[in-house]
Each structure stands twice: as structure tokens, then as C-alpha cells.
XYZ file of C-alpha atoms in Angstrom:
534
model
C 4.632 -20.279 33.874
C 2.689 -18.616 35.478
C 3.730 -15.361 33.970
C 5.577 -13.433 36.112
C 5.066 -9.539 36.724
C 8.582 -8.545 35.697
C 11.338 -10.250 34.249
C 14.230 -8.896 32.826
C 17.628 -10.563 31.266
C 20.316 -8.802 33.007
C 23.161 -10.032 30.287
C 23.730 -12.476 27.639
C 25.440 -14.829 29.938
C 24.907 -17.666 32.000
C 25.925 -18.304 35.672
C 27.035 -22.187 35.751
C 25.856 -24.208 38.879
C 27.616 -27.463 39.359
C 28.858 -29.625 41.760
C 30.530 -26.685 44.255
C 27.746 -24.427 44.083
C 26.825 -24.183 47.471
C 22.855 -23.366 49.373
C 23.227 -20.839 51.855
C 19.590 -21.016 53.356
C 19.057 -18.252 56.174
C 16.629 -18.286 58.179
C 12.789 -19.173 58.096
C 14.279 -21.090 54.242
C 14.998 -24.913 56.182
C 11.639 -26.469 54.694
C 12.647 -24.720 50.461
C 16.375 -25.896 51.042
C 14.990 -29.621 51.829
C 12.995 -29.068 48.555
C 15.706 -27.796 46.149
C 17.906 -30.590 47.386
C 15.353 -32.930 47.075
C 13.538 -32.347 43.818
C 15.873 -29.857 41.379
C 19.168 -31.688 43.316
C 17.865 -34.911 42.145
C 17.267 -34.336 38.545
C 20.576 -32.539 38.300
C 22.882 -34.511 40.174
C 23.985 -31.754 41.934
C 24.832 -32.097 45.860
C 24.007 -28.448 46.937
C 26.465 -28.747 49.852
C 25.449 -25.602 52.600
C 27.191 -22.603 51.959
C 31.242 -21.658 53.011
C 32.689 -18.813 51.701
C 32.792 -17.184 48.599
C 30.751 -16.907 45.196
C 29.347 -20.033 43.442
C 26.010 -20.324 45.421
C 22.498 -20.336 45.305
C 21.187 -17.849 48.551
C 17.725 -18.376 50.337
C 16.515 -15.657 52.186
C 12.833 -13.653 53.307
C 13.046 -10.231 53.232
C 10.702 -7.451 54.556
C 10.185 -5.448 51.324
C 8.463 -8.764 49.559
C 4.906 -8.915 49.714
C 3.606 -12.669 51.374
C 4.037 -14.789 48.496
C 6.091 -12.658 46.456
C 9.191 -13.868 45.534
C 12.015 -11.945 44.615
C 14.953 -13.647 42.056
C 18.537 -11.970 41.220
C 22.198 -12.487 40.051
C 24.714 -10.751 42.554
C 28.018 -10.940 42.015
C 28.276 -14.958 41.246
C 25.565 -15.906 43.810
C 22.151 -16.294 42.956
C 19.413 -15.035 45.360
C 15.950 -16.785 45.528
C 14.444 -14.135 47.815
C 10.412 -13.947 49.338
C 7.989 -12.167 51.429
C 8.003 -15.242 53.930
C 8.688 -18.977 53.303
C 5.671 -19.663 50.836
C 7.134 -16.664 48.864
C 10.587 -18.116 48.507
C 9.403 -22.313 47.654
C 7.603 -19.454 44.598
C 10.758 -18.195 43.466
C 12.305 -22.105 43.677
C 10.141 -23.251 41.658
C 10.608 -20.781 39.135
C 14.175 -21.278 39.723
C 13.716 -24.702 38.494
C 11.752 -23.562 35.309
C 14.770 -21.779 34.553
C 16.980 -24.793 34.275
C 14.911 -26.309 31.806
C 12.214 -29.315 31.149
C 15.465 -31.721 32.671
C 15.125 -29.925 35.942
C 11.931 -31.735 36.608
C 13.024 -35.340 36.354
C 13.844 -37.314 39.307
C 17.126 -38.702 38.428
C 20.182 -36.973 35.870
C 19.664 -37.777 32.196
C 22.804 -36.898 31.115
C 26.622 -37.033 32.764
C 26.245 -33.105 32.576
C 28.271 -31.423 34.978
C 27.331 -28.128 34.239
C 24.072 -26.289 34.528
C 23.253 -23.386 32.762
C 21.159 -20.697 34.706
C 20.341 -17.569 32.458
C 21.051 -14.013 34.463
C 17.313 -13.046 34.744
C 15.621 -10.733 37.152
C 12.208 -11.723 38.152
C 10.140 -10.058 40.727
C 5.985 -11.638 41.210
C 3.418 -12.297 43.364
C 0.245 -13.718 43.322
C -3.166 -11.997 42.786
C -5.454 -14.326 44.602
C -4.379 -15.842 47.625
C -6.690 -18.623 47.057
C -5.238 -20.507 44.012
C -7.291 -23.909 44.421
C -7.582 -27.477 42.322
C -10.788 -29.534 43.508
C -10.053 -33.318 42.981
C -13.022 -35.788 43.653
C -11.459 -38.894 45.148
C -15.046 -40.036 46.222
C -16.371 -41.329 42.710
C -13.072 -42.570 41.283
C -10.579 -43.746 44.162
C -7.064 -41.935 44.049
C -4.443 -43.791 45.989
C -2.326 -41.943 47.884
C 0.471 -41.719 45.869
C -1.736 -40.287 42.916
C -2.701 -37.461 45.461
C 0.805 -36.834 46.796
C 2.026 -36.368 42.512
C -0.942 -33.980 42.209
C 0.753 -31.627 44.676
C 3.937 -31.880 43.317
C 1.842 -30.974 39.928
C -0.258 -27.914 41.822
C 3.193 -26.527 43.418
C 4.703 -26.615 39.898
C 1.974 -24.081 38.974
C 1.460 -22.146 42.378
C -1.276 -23.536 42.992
C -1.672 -23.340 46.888
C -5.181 -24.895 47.898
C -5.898 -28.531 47.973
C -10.278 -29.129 48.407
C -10.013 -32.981 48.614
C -13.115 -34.209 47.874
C -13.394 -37.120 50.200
C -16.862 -38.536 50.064
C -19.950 -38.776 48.138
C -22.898 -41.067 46.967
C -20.054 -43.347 45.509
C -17.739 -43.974 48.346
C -16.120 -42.641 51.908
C -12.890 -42.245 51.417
C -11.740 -41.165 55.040
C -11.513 -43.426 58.026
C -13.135 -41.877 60.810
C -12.168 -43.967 64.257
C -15.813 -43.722 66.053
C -17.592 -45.089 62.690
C -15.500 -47.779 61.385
C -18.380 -48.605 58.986
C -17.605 -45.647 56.696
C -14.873 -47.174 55.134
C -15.886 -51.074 56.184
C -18.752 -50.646 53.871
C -18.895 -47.103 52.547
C -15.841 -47.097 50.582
C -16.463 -49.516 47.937
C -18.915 -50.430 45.299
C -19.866 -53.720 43.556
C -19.590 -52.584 40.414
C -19.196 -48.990 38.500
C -20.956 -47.273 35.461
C -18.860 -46.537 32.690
C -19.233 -43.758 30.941
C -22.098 -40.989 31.474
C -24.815 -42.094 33.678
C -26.705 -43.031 30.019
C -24.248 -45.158 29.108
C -25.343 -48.988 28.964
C -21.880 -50.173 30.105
C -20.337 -51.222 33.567
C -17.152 -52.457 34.826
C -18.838 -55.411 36.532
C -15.679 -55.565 39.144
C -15.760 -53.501 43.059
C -14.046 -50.456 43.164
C -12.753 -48.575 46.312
C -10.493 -47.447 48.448
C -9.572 -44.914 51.700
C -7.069 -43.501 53.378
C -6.428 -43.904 56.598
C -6.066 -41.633 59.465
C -1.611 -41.700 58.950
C -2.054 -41.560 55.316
C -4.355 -37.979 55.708
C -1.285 -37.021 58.119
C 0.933 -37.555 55.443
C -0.747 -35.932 52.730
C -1.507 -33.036 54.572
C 1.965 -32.940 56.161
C 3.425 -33.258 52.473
C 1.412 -30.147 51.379
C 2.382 -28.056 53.898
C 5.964 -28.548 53.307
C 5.469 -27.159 49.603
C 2.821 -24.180 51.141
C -0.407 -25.744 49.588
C -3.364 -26.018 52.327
C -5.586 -29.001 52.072
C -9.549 -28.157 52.490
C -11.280 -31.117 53.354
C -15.005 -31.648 51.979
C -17.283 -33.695 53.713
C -20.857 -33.799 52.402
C -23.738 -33.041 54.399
C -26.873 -33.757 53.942
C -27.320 -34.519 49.903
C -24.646 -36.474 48.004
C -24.372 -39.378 51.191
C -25.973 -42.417 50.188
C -22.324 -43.938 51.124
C -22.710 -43.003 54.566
C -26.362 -44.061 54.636
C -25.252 -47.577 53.006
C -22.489 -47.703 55.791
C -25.060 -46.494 58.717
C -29.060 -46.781 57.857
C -30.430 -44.775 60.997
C -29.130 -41.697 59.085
C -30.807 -41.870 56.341
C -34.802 -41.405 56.211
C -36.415 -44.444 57.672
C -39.849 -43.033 57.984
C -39.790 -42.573 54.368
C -37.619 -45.548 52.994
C -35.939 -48.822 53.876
C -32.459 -47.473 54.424
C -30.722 -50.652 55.288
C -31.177 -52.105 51.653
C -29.291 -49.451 50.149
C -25.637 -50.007 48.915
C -22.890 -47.578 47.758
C -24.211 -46.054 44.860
C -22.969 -47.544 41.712
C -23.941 -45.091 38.689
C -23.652 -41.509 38.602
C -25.834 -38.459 38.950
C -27.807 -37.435 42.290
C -28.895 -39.523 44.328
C -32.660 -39.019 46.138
C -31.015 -40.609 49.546
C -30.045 -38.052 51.821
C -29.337 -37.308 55.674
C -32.308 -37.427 57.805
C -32.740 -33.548 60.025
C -32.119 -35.431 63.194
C -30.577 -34.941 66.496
C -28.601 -38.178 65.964
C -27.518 -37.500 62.509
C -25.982 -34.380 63.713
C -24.461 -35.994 66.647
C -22.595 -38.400 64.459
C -21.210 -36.001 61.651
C -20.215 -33.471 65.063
C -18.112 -36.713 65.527
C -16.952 -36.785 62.020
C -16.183 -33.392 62.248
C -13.815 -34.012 65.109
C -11.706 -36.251 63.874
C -11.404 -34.531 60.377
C -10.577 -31.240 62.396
C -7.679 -33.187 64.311
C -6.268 -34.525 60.584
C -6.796 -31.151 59.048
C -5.170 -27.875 60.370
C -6.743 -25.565 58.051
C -8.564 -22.492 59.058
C -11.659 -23.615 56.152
C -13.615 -26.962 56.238
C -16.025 -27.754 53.094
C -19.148 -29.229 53.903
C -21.195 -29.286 50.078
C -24.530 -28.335 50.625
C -25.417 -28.839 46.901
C -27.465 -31.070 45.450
C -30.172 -31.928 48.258
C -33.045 -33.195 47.063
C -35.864 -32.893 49.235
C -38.836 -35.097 48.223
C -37.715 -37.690 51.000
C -38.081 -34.768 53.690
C -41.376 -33.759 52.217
C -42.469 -37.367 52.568
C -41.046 -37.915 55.993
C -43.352 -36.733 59.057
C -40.376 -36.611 60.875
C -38.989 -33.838 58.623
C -41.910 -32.274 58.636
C -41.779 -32.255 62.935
C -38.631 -30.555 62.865
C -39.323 -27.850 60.367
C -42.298 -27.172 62.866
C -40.363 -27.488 65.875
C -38.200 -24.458 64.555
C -40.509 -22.419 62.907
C -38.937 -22.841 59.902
C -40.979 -22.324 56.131
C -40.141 -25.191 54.149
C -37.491 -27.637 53.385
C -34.763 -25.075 52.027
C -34.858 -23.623 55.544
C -34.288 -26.458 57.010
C -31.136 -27.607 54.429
C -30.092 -23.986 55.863
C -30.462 -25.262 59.486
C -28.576 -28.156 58.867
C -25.874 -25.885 57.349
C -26.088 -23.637 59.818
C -25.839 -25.550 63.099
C -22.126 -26.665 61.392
C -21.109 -22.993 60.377
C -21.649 -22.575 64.343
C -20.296 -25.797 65.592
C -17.114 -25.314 63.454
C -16.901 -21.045 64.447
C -17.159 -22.214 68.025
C -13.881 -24.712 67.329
C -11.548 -21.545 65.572
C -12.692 -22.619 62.194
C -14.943 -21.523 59.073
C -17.559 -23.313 57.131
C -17.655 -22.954 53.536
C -19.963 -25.009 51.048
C -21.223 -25.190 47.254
C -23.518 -21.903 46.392
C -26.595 -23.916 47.226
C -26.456 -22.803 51.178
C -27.189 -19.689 50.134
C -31.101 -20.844 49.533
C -32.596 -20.291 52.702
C -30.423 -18.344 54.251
C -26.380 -18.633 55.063
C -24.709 -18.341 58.672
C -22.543 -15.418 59.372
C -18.802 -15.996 58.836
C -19.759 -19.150 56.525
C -18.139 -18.641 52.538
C -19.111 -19.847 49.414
C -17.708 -22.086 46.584
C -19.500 -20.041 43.621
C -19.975 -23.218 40.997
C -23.420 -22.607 38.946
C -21.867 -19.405 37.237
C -21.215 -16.314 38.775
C -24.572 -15.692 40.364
C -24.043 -17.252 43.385
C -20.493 -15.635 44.287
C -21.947 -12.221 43.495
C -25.004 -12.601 46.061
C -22.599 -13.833 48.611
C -19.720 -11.080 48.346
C -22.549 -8.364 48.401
C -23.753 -10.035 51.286
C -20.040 -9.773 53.095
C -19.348 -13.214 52.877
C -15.764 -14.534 51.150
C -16.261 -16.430 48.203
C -14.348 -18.659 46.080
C -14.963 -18.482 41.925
C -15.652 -22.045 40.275
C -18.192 -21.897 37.958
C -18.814 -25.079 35.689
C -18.834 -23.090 32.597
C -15.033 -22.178 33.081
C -13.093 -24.265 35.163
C -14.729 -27.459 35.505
C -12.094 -29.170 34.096
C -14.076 -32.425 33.333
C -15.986 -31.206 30.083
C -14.672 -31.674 27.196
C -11.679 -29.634 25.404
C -13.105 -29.872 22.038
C -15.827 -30.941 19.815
C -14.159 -33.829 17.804
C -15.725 -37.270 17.846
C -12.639 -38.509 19.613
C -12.513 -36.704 22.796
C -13.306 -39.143 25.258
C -16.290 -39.412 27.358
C -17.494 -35.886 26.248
C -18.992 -33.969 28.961
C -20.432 -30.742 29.266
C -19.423 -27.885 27.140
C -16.834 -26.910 24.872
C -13.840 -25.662 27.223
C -10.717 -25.309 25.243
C -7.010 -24.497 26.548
C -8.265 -20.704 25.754
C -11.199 -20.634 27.238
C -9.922 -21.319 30.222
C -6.822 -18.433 30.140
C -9.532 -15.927 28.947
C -11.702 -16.948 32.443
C -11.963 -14.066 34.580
C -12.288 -14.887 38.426
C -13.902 -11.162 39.322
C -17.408 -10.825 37.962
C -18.299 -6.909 36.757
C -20.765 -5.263 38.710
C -19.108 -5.778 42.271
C -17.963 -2.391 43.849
C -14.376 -2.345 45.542
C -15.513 -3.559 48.965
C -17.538 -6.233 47.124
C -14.121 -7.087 44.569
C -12.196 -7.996 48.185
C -14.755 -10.710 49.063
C -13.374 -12.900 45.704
C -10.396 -14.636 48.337
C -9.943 -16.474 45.007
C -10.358 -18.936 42.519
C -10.293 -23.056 41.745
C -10.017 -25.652 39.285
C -12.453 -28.375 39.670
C -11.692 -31.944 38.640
C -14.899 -34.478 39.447
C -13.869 -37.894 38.509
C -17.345 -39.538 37.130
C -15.960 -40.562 33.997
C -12.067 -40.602 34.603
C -11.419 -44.356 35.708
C -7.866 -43.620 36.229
C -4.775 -41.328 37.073
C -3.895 -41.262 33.119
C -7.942 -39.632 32.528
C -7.090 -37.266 35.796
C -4.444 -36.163 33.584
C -5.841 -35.596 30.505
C -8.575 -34.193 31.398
C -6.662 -31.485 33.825
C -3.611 -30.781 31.697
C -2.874 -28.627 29.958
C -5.640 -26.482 31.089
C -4.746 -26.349 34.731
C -1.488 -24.537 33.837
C -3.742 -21.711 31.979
C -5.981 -21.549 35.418
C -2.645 -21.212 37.033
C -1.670 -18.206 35.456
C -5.461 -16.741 35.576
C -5.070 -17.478 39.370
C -1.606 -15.941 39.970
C -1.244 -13.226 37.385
C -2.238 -9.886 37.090
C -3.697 -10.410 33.512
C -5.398 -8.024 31.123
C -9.366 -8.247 30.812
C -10.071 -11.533 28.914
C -10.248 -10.193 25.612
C -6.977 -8.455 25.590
C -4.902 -11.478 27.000
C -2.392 -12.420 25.034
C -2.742 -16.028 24.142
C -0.023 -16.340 21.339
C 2.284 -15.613 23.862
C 0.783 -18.041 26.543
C 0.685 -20.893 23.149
C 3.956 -19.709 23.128
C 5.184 -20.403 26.761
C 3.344 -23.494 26.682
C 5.781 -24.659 23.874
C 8.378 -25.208 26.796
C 6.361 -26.163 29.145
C 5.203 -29.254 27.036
C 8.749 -30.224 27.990
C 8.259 -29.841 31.491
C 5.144 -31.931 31.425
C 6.942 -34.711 29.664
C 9.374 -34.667 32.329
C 6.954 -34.646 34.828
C 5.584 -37.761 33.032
C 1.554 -35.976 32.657
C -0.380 -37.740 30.378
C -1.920 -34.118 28.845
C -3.968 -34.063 25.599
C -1.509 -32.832 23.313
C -2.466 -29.578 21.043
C -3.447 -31.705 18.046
C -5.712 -34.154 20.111
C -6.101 -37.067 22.430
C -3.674 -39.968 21.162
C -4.959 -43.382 20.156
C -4.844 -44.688 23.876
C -6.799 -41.489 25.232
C -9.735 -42.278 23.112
C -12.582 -44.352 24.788
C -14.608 -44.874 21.807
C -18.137 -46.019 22.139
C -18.647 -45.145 25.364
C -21.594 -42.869 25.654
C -20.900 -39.180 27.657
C -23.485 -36.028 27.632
C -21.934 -33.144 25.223
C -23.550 -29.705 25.403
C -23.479 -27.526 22.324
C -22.987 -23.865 22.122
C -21.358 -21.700 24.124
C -21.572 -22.231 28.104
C -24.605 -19.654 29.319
C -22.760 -16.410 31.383
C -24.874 -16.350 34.170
């Protein structure tokens, strides 16, 4: 899981790893061996001394003929070869290594006295289809400590999954602590109090809620993906969804229009009106924002939103309406697609990219800038005909906080219907894109925004087991939608149950949420009928 592109049993048997079987990890392997040792050497009990002579011994190695992330797994002659395309490809093959030894594998201590391992003599030979394979968590509305986040890597690198977008702030909290604007977290990071449920509901947990991480736990996280190949995106939302910010620092906000210093983090869900003000200063402070998140964060892509502005406060503010003049600019989407723009340049200037939600397409999108396709397809299509790289999220598919069925108990129902199906019948390629246009689809992501899950056990529920179907859509080579096999993914899945257990997930099991995953009475915003394919 995912399925791989071949696989084939070579005999009956079984080669036996135990406490002599030695890791011979050439070079360019270090970083997998640490894993293996780590992770699979834990749950087995099994030292994994390095490598003397002789059989008995699992080998490490990158090899030219692999593709970059293709892995490469083989019995030869009593050793056991984990071979890849570079690093990334050969932590791949590991962790289907692992699968291999079964659900036990993925404990963190020995369950039994077992000596012995059994490792079947299988060939398997993969790689990856997309090499963007993301999962979108929203820390912003629902605070994740940092442990929470690091377990949600170990969860994506159990799937390939190899792109982190951290969703670090929002209307509901900064998450981030940013050195120059110690306010952020002083006073954006928490709330007074939090609506449960949908933003209808009548309830609240009447308690504060919040949480950040600071600048050596981002180092950490980051530091922890890299070391099982998974690149952490940052998103940092400019100019809608930052009444946190505003709360934290009123001279950003709109003060022409409102009184920005008696806002507070916002409590309740939905959009909020209170966005960034189009000024010189307000740039100035996110270009220091932006400085310090590019020191934290290595990679070559840095999310800035760009959904979700509302602009009746920039219609009602003269000096909104100055700066639209001042640049010649039509109306109000031209100048969300200024304020987009002048960070596509400031980041290309700095050896990075922009990329945001579809909406900076409206008004015109800055060269070298990609998309995050959410609304349906429509927006990734315009952009890859356009030449820009796009990434394939729409709600309708892999939004993983609707709702997986349409039974009374599902808690907090949201959105539409999206069952475990569904989602392995979701196709990241739209028709109607010629080959050139195909290339611009880097790849695809799960998207997990926390409104309604309170806690790591939701996070869970909600994701699993529907993330492992996205995995497969994201790594294999699968059929068109209607010809996938499901029975046999049902199938699979009847393992990897066991492997979830182990892993201690808290997924909604096939016959429906357990008594302690319901949250009855509290009010959510169901959709009925199927999701519109636009």
C-alpha cells in the first residue's frame, strides 16, 4: 500500500531476519539505515548490527538504472537488497520493506519474544507518478502540538506521501513565532473561547484555545521531515483569512474603514470580512515575515493563500481606493493580484516560488507563481494552459473533512458525501489538457482543515482511512477511475487495518464511527447529492 507497479513472489519460502542479520548501507543510504534501525529495529527487537561478511543481511544501496524515487526490492542469494534511484527512492523501498513484515513491524517496541522474522521472497520494482504527493493539515483553527505534527509524518511516510503544506495561520490563530513581531503569537495565537461544531451550531467550548511553535520547534519539524524525504510547504495567509494578525497588530488591518484595535482572534468559523490593508507598511511587515519563515523553511515553494478575500472593506476604504489609482489598476481583484504579485517577485528574487489557492488567478497571476487548484478542476486547468505548475485539490475529492457517509452518526457532517471509494476513484489529471498541458499537474494533495476536529483523535478519523486511498491515487499508475479495481484495494486494506492499529490511528472503521467518534447533537452543514464536477 500503495500498490506497487510490479511485484512478483520469487518462491514459496521465506528468508528469516533475526538477531545476526546484518545492514550493509553503502553510500548516499546513512539517513534510511538510521530509520530501519530506528523504527522497523524497534518493533522487532532486532539490532541490525552493520554488515561483515557473508549472507544474512539486509543491503542499502542507489543505483543508476532507478528512476528518482523508484525503489528497487530483491532476494540475492541470502541478502536482501532495498535498492533506489537516490536516497528518497530507497527510505520507498524501506518502508515497503516494513509492510512486508507485517502490521507488528509498525509498533515501537517487540510484542512478542519472537526471534525470528519472516520476510516473504518478493520482487518489487515502483515509482511514483506524481512527484508532488501532498497532505494539507490546518494547525491554525485547531492547534496541533508538535508531537501531533511530527506522528503525522511518520503517518504520510508510511503512505509515500512526500509534501507537508502546514497550514500555519488563519482568522483563528498564528501559529508561528516570528522574532521581529512577537505579538503574533503573544496575542494572535489564542482565542477566548471556540465554536463547536459548524459555524450554525449554538454551542461553544467557553475555555481559550491556542498554541505555536516556536522558531526550534519549526527546525525540528522540518529537520524531522527531511530525514524521511517529505518537504514541508509553509502557508502563510495574505491578505484574506488574517484577522489573527490584525488582532495581534491593528495598523494592518483597515483603519480608515474600521476600528481595528477592538478586534480579537476570531472565535467561530467561516470568513472573516477583516483583511490586510494594500499598504506600504503592511507589505513591509509580512517581507519581514517572509524572512524569517524563508530561514526556517528550505523549500524551493512557499504558500501564501490568496483565497477568500473579501473586498467590501477595500471598497469602503479611500485608502484602497488611492492605491488602486496610484497603479492604474481596475478594481479590487487587481489589486488582491498586486498584493500577490509583489510576493511572487519578492520571493523569485530570494531563489524561491510563490504558490497560492486558485483565487490569484482573478486578476491576473505573476509569472513563475503555481496554483493549489481547490474549487474543482477549473482553476488547475486555466493555470496549466497558462504554463503555470499546478497542484490538484479540489474540495469535491480530497477534502478530507466532509463527511464519509450519510448516516445520522457521522460526526459533525460536513460537506458532501466522500466515501473510502470516492476518493481511490479521484483522478488528479483533468481531460481536456494536451500533453504539454498534462506536465503542468506537478501533483496532487489531501486537504485536512480542522474547523470541526477539536482533537488529534477527529484528525484521525476524519483522514484515515481515506488518506491511504489518496496515497495510492498519488503514487500509482492506476487505471481511469471507473476501471480501478476497488475489491482489490478493500482487499489490501484488510491488512492494512492491522497496520493502522499498530500505528495506534483512530480511523473510522468500515462499518462506522464507534460510540466515542460520534458527537451527537452538534450541528455541522451536510450537502446532498453528488459533489458538482466542475
Amino acid at each position: 500500500m500503495p500498490a506497487p507497479a510490479r511485484a512478483a513472489r520469487n518462491t514459496d519460502g521465506h528468508m528469516i531476519l533475526d538477531r545476526a542479520t546484518a545492514l550493509d548501507a553503502r553510500p548516499g543510504t546513512e539517513g534510511v539505515a538510521r530509520w530501519l534501525r530506528a523504527t522497523v529495529g524497534a518493533a522487532t527487537g532486532l539490532p541490525f548490527p552493520e554488515a561483515g561478511e557473508g549472507a544474512n543481511r539486509v543491503v542499502l544501496s542507489i543505483e543508476p538504472d532507478l528512476p528518482p524515487e523508484g525503489y528497487r526490492l530483491v532476494n540475492d542469494d541470502g541478502s536482501y537488497l532495498i535498492q533506489g534511484g537516490d536516497a528518497a527512492g530507497v527510505f520507498w523501498g524501506a518502508q515497503t520493506f516494513r509492510q512486508l513484515l507485517g502490521p507488528d513491524a509498525f509498533r515501537r517496541a517487540p510484542v512478542s519474544s519472537a526471534a525470528e522474522w519472516a520476510l516473504p521472497r518478493i520482487t518489487v520494482e515502483d515509482a511514483p507518478r506524481f512527484r508532488w504527493r501532498g497532505l494539507m493539515l490546518d494547525v491554525a483553527r485547531h492547534f496541533m502540538p508538535k508531537e501531533g505534527v511530527l506522528r503525522y509524518l511518520d503517518l504520510m511516510a508510511a503512505h509515500k506521501l512526500n509534501v507537508f503544506h502546514f497550514h500555519l495561520t488563519d482568522d483563528q490563530g498564528w501559529r508561528i513565532a516570528i522574532e521581529r513581531h512577537p505579538r503574533l503569537t503573544e496575542v494572535g495565537s489564542w482565542r477566548a473561547r471556540t465554536k463547536f461544531g459548524h459555524r450554525a451550531s449554538p454551542l461553544w467550548e467557553e475555555k481559550p484555545h491556542g498554541g505555536h511553535y516556536s522558531r526550534d520547534d519549526i527546525r525540528e519539524i522540518v529537520a524531522y521531515a527531511a530525514e524521511r524525504h517529505i518537504t514541508v510547504v509553509p502557508e502563510i495567509d495574505v491578505p484574506g483569512h488574517s484577522q489573527a494578525a490584525i488582532a495581534a497588530y491593528p495598523e494592518l488591518g483597515n483603519t480608515d474603514v474600521i476600528d481595528t484595535a477592538s478586534l480579537t482572534v476570531w472565535d467561530t468559523w467561516g470568513i472573516s470580512p477583516n483583511v490586510l490593508a494594500p499598504t506600504d507598511n503592511t507589505l513591509r511587515f509580512y517581507e519581514g515575515v517572509f524572512e524569517e519563515v524563508l530561514e526556517l523553511f528550505p523549500s524551493e515553494f512557499i504558500h501564501v493563500g490568496g483565497d477568500e478575500c473579501p473586498k467590501e472593506q477595500w471598497r469602503a476604504s479611500p485608502a484602497a481606493k488611492a492605491r488602486i489609482a496610484e497603479l492604474g489598476l481596475a478594481d479590487e481583484d487587481e489589486l488582491q493580484a498586486w498584493f500577490i504579485g509583489h510576493f511572487a517577485k519578492w520571493l523569485s528574487a530570494r531563489g524561491r516560488r510563490l504558490i497560492g489557492w486558485d483565487e490569484i488567478l482573478e486578476g491576473g497571476i505573476a509569472e513563475g507563481a503555481a496554483v493549489s487548484s481547490w474549487r474543482g478542476y477549473g482553476g488547475g486547468i486555466a493555470a496549466a494552459r497558462a504554463g503555470h505548475d499546478v497542484v490538484m485539490c479540489p474540495e469535491q475529492y480530497v477534502y478530507l473533512d466532509h463527511r464519509q457517509a450519510d448516516g445520522a452518526d457521522e460526526p459533525v457532517p460536513i460537506g458532501y458525501v466522500r466515501t473510502l471509494e470516492d476518493v481511490y476513484r479521484f483522478e488528479p489529471v483533468p481531460p481536456g489538457l494536451d500533453a504539454s498541458q498534462a506536465e503542468r499537474i506537478m501533483g496532487t494533495q489531501a486537504n485536512v482543515w480542522t474547523e470541526v476536529m477539536e482533537d488529534l483523535a477527529r484528525v484521525d478519523y476524519q483522514a484515515f482511512p481515506r488518506l491511504a486511498a489518496f496515497a495510492e491515487v498519488a503514487w500509482s499508475a492506476l487505471p481511469a477511475p471507473g476501471e480501478r479495481d476497488f475489491a482489490d484495494f478493500e482487499r489490501r486494506m484488510t491488512a492494512h487495518y492491522g497496520r493502522l492499529d499498530a500505528l495506534g490511528v483512530a480511523y473510522r472503521p468500515p462499518s462506522g464511527p464507534l460510540p466515542w467518534q460520534r458527537r451527537p447533537g452538534v450541528r455541522g452543514r451536510p450537502i446532498d447529492g453528488p459533489p458538482p464536477n466542475r
